mmCIF file with all atom_site columns, C-alpha atoms in Angstrom:
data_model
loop_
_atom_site.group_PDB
_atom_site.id
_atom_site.type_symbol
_atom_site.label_atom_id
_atom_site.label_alt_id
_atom_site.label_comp_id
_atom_site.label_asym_id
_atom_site.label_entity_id
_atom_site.label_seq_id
_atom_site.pdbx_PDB_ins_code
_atom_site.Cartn_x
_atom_site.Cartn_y
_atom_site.Cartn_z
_atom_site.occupancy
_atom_site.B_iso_or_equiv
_atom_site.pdbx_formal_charge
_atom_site.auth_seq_id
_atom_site.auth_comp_id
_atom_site.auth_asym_id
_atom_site.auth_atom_id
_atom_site.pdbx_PDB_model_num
ATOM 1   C CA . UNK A 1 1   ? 105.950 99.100  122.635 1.00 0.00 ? 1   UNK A CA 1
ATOM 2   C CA . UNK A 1 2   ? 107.025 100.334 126.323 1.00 0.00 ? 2   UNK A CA 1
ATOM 3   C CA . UNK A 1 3   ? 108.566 103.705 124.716 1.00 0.00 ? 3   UNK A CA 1
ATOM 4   C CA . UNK A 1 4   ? 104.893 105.603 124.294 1.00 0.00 ? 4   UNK A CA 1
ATOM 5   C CA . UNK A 1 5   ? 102.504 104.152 126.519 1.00 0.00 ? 5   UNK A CA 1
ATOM 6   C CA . UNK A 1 6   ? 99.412  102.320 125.460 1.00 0.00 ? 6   UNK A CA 1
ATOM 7   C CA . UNK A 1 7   ? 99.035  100.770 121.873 1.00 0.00 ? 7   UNK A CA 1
ATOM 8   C CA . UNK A 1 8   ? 95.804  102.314 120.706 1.00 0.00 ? 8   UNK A CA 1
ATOM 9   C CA . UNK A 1 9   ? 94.639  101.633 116.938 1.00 0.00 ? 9   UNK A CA 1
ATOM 10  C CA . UNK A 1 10  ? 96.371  104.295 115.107 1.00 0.00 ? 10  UNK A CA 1
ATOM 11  C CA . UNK A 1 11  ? 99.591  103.340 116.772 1.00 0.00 ? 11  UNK A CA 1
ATOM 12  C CA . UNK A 1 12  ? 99.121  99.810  115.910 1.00 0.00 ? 12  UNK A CA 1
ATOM 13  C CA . UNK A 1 13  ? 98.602  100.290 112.077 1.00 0.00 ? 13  UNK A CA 1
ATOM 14  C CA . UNK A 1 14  ? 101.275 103.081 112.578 1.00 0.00 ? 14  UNK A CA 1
ATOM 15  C CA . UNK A 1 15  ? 104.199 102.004 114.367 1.00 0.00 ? 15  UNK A CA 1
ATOM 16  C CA . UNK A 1 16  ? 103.462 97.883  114.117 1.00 0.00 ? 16  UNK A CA 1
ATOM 17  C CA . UNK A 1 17  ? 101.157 96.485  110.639 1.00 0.00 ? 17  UNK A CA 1
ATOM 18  C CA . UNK A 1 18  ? 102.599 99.678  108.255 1.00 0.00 ? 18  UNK A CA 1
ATOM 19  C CA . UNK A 1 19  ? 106.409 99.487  108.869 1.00 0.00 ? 19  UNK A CA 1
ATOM 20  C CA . UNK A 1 20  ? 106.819 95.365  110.237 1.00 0.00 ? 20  UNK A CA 1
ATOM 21  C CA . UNK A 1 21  ? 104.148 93.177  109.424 1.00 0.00 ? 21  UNK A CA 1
ATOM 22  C CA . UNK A 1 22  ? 103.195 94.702  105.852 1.00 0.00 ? 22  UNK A CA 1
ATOM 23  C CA . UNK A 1 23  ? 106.848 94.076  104.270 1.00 0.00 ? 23  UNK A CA 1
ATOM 24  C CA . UNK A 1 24  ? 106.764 91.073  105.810 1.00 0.00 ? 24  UNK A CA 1
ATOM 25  C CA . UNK A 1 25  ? 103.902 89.596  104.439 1.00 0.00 ? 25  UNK A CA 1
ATOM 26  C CA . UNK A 1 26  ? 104.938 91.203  101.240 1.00 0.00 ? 26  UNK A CA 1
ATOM 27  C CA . UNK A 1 27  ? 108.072 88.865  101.463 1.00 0.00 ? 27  UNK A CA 1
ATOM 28  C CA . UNK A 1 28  ? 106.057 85.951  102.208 1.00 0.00 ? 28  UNK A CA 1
ATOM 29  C CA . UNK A 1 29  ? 104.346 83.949  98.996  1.00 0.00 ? 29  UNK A CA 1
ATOM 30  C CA . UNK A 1 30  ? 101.096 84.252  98.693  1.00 0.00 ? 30  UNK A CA 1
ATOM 31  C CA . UNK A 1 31  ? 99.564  82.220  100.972 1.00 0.00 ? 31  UNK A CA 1
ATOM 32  C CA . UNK A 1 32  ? 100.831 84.394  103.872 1.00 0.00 ? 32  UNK A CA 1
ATOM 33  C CA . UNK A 1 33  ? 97.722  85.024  106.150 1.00 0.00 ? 33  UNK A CA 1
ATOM 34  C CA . UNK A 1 34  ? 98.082  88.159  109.114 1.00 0.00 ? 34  UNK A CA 1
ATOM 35  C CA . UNK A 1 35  ? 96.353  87.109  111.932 1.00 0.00 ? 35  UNK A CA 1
ATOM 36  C CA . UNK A 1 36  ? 95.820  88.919  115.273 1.00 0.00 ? 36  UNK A CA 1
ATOM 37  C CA . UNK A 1 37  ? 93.952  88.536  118.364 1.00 0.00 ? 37  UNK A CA 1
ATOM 38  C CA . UNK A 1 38  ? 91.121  90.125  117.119 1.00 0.00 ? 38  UNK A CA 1
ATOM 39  C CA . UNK A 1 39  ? 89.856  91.458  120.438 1.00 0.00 ? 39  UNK A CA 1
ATOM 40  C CA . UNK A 1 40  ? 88.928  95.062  120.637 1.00 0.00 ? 40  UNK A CA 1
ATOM 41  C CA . UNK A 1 41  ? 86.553  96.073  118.433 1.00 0.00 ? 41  UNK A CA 1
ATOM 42  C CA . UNK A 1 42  ? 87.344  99.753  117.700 1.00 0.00 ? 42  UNK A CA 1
ATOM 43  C CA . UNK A 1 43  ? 91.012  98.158  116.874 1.00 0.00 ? 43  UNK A CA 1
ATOM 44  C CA . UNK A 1 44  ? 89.486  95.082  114.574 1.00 0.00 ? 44  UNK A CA 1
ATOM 45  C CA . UNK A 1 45  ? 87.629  97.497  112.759 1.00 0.00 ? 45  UNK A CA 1
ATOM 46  C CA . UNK A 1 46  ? 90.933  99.854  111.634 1.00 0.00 ? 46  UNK A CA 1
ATOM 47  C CA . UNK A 1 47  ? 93.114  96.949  111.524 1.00 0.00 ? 47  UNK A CA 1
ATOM 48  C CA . UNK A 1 48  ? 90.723  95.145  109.104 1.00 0.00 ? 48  UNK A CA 1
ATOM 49  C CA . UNK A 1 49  ? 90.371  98.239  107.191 1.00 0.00 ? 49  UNK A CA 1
ATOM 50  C CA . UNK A 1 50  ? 94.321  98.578  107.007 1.00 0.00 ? 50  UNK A CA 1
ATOM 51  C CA . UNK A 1 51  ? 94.948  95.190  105.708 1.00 0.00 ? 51  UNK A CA 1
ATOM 52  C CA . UNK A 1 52  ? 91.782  95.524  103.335 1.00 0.00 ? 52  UNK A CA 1
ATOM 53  C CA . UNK A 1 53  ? 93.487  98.150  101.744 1.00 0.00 ? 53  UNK A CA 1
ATOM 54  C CA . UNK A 1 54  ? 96.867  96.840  101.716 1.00 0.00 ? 54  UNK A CA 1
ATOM 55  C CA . UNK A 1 55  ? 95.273  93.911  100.324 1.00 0.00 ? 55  UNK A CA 1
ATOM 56  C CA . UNK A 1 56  ? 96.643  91.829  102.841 1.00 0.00 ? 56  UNK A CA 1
ATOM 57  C CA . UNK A 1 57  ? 94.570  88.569  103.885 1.00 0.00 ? 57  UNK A CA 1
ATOM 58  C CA . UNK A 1 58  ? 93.679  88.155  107.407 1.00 0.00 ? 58  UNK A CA 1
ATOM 59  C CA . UNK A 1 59  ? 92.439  85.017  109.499 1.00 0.00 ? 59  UNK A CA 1
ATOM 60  C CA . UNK A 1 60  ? 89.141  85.083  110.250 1.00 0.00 ? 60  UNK A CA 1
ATOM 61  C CA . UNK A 1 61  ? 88.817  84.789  114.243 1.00 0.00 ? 61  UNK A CA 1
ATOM 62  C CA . UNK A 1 62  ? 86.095  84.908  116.059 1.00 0.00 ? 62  UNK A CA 1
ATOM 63  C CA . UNK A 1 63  ? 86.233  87.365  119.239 1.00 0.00 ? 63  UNK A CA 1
ATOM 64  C CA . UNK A 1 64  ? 85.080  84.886  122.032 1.00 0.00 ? 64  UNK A CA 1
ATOM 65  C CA . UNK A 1 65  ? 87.043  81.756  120.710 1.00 0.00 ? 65  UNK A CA 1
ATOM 66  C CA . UNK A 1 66  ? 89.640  79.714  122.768 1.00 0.00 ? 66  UNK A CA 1
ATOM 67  C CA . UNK A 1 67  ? 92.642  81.187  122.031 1.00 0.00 ? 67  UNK A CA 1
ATOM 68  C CA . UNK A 1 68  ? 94.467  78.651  119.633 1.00 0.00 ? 68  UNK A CA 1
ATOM 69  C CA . UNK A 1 69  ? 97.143  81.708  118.528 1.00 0.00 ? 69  UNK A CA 1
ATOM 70  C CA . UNK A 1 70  ? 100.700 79.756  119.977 1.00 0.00 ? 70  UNK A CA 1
ATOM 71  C CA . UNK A 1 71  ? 102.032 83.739  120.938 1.00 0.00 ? 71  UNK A CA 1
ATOM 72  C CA . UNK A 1 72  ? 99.580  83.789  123.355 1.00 0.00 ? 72  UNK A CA 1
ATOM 73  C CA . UNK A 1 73  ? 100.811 80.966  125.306 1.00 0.00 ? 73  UNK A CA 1
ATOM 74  C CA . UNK A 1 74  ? 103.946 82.305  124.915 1.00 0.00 ? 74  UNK A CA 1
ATOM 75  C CA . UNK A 1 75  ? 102.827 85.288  126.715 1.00 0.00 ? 75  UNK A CA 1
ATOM 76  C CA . UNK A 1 76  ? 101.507 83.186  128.952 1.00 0.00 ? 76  UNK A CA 1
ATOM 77  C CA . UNK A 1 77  ? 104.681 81.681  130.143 1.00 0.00 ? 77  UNK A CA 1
ATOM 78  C CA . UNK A 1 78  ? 106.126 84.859  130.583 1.00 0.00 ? 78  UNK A CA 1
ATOM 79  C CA . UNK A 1 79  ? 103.574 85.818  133.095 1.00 0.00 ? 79  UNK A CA 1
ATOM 80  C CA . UNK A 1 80  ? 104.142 83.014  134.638 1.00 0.00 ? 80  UNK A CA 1
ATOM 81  C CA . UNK A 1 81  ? 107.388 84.059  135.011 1.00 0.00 ? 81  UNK A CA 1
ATOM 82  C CA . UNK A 1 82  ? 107.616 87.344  135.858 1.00 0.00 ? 82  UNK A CA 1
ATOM 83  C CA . UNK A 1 83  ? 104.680 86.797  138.296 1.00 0.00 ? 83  UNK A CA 1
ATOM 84  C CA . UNK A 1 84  ? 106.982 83.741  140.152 1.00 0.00 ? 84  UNK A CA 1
ATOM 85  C CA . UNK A 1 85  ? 108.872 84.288  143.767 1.00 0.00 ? 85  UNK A CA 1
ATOM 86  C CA . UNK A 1 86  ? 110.747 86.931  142.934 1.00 0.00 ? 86  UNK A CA 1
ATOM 87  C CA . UNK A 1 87  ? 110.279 90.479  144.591 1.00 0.00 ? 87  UNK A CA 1
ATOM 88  C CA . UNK A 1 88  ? 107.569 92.031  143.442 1.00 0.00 ? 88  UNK A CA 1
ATOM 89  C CA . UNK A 1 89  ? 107.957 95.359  140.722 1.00 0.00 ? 89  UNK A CA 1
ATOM 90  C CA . UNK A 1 90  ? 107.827 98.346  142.818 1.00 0.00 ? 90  UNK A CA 1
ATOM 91  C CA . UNK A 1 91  ? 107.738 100.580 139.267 1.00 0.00 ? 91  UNK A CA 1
ATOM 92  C CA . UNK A 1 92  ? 106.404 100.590 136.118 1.00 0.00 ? 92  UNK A CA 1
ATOM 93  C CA . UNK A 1 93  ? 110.593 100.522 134.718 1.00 0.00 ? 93  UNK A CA 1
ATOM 94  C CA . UNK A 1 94  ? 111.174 97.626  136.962 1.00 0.00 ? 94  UNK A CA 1
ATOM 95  C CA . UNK A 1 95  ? 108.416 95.598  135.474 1.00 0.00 ? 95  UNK A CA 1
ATOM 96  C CA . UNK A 1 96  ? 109.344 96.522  131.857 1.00 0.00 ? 96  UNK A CA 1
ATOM 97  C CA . UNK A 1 97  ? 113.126 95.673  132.715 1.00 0.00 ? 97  UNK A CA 1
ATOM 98  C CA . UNK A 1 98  ? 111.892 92.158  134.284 1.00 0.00 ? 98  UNK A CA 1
ATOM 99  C CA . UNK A 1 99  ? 109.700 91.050  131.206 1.00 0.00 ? 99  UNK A CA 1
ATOM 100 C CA . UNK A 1 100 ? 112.621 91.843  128.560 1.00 0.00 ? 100 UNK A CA 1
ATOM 101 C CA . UNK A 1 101 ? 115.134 89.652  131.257 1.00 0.00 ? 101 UNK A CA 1
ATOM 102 C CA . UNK A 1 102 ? 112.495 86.957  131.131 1.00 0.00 ? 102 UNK A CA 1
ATOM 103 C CA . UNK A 1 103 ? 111.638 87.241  127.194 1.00 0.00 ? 103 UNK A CA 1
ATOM 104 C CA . UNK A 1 104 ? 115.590 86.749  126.903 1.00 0.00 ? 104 UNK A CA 1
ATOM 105 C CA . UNK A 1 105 ? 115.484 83.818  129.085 1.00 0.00 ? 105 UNK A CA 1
ATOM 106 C CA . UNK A 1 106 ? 112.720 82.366  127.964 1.00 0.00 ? 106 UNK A CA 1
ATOM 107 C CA . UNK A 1 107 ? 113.945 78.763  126.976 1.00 0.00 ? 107 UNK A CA 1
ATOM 108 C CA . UNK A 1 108 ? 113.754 78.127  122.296 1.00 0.00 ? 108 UNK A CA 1
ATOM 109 C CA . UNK A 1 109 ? 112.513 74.585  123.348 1.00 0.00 ? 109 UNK A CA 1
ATOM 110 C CA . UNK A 1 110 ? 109.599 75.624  125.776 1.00 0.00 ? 110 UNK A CA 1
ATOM 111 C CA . UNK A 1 111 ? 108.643 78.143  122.696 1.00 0.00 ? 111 UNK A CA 1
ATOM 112 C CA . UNK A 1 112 ? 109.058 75.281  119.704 1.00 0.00 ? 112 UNK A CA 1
ATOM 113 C CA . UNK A 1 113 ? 106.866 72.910  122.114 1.00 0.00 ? 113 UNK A CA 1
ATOM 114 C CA . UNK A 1 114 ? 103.973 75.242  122.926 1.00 0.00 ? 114 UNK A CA 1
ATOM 115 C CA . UNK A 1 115 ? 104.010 75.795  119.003 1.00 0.00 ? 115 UNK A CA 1
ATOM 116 C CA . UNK A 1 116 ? 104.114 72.065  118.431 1.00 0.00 ? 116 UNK A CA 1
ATOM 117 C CA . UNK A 1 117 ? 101.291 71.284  120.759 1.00 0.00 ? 117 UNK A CA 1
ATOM 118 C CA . UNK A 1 118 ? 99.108  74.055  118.263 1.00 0.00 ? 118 UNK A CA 1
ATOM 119 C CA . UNK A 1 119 ? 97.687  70.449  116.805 1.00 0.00 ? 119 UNK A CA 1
ATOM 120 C CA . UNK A 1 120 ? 96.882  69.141  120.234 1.00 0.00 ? 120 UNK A CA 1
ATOM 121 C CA . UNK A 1 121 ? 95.059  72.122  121.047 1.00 0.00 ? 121 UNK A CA 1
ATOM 122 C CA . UNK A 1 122 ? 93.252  72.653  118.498 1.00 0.00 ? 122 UNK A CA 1
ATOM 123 C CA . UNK A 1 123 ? 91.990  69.315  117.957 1.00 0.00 ? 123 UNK A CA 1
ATOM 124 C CA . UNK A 1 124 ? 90.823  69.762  121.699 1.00 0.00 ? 124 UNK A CA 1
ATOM 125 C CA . UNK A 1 125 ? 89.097  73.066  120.576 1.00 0.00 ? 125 UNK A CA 1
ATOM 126 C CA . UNK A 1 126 ? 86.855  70.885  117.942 1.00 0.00 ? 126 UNK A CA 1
ATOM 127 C CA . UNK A 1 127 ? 86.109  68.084  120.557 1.00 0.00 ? 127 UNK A CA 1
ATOM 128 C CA . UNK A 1 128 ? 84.733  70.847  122.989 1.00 0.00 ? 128 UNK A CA 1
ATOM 129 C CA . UNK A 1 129 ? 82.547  72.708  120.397 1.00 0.00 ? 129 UNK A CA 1
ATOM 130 C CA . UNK A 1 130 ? 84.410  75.495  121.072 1.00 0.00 ? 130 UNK A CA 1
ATOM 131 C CA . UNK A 1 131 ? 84.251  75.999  124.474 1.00 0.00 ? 131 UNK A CA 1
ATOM 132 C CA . UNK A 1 132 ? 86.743  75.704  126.893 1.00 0.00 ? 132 UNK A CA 1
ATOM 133 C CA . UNK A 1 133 ? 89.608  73.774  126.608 1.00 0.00 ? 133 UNK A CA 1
ATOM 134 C CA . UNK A 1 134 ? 92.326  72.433  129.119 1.00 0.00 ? 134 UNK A CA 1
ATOM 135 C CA . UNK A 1 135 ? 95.082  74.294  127.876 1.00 0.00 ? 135 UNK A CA 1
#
């Protein structure tokens, strides 16, 4: 999504749910379930409309929620590791050619265990009510 700036809504359905995650799901059986971070609610709203008419089920998720979706710890490691001792990105085209090094070397096993700990985590997420958890 570096090519044209910031994903707003329309781009999102557009250029992301319409041409990749709707044939996908499509493929799937039907218990295939879209679910997305949920977090800005301008974006919800069209996304949920989207999938509504594409008949396509979605998760519900509540905005203010730990975050048990594993891509999101993903993401997390790769902050972590563009943000480590190296030089810091003097330009917006540095920083964008630094995350797609580190998204290459970003290790399968570290991926397959931070999806593996999902149970972990969310089991975590019922002991605290909710709130805040450790990971």
């Amino acid at each position: 999504m570096f090519a044209g700036g910031s994903v707003t809504a329309v781009r999102y359905r557009d250029d992301i749910l319409h041409p990749l995650v709707r044939p996908f799901i499509a493929a799937m059986d039907t218990d295939a379930i879209f679910m997305d971070d949920n977090f800005r609610p301008l974006i919800a709203r069209l996304v949920r409309r989207y999938l509504e008419s594409e008949t396509i089920p979605q998760m519900t998720w509540p905005v203010i929620s730990p975050d048990q979706n594993s891509i999101e710890h993903v993401w997390d490691m790769l902050g972590r590791r563009i943000a480590g001792p190296s030089e810091p990105r003097g330009t917006l085209h540095e920083l964008q050619q630094a995350l797609r090094q580190e998204w290459a070397l970003l290790p399968q096993q570290a991926i397959n265990d931070t999806i593996a700990s999902m149970p972990r985590r969310c089991q975590a997420c019922i002991s605290a009510r909710g709130y805040r958890i450790h990971y």
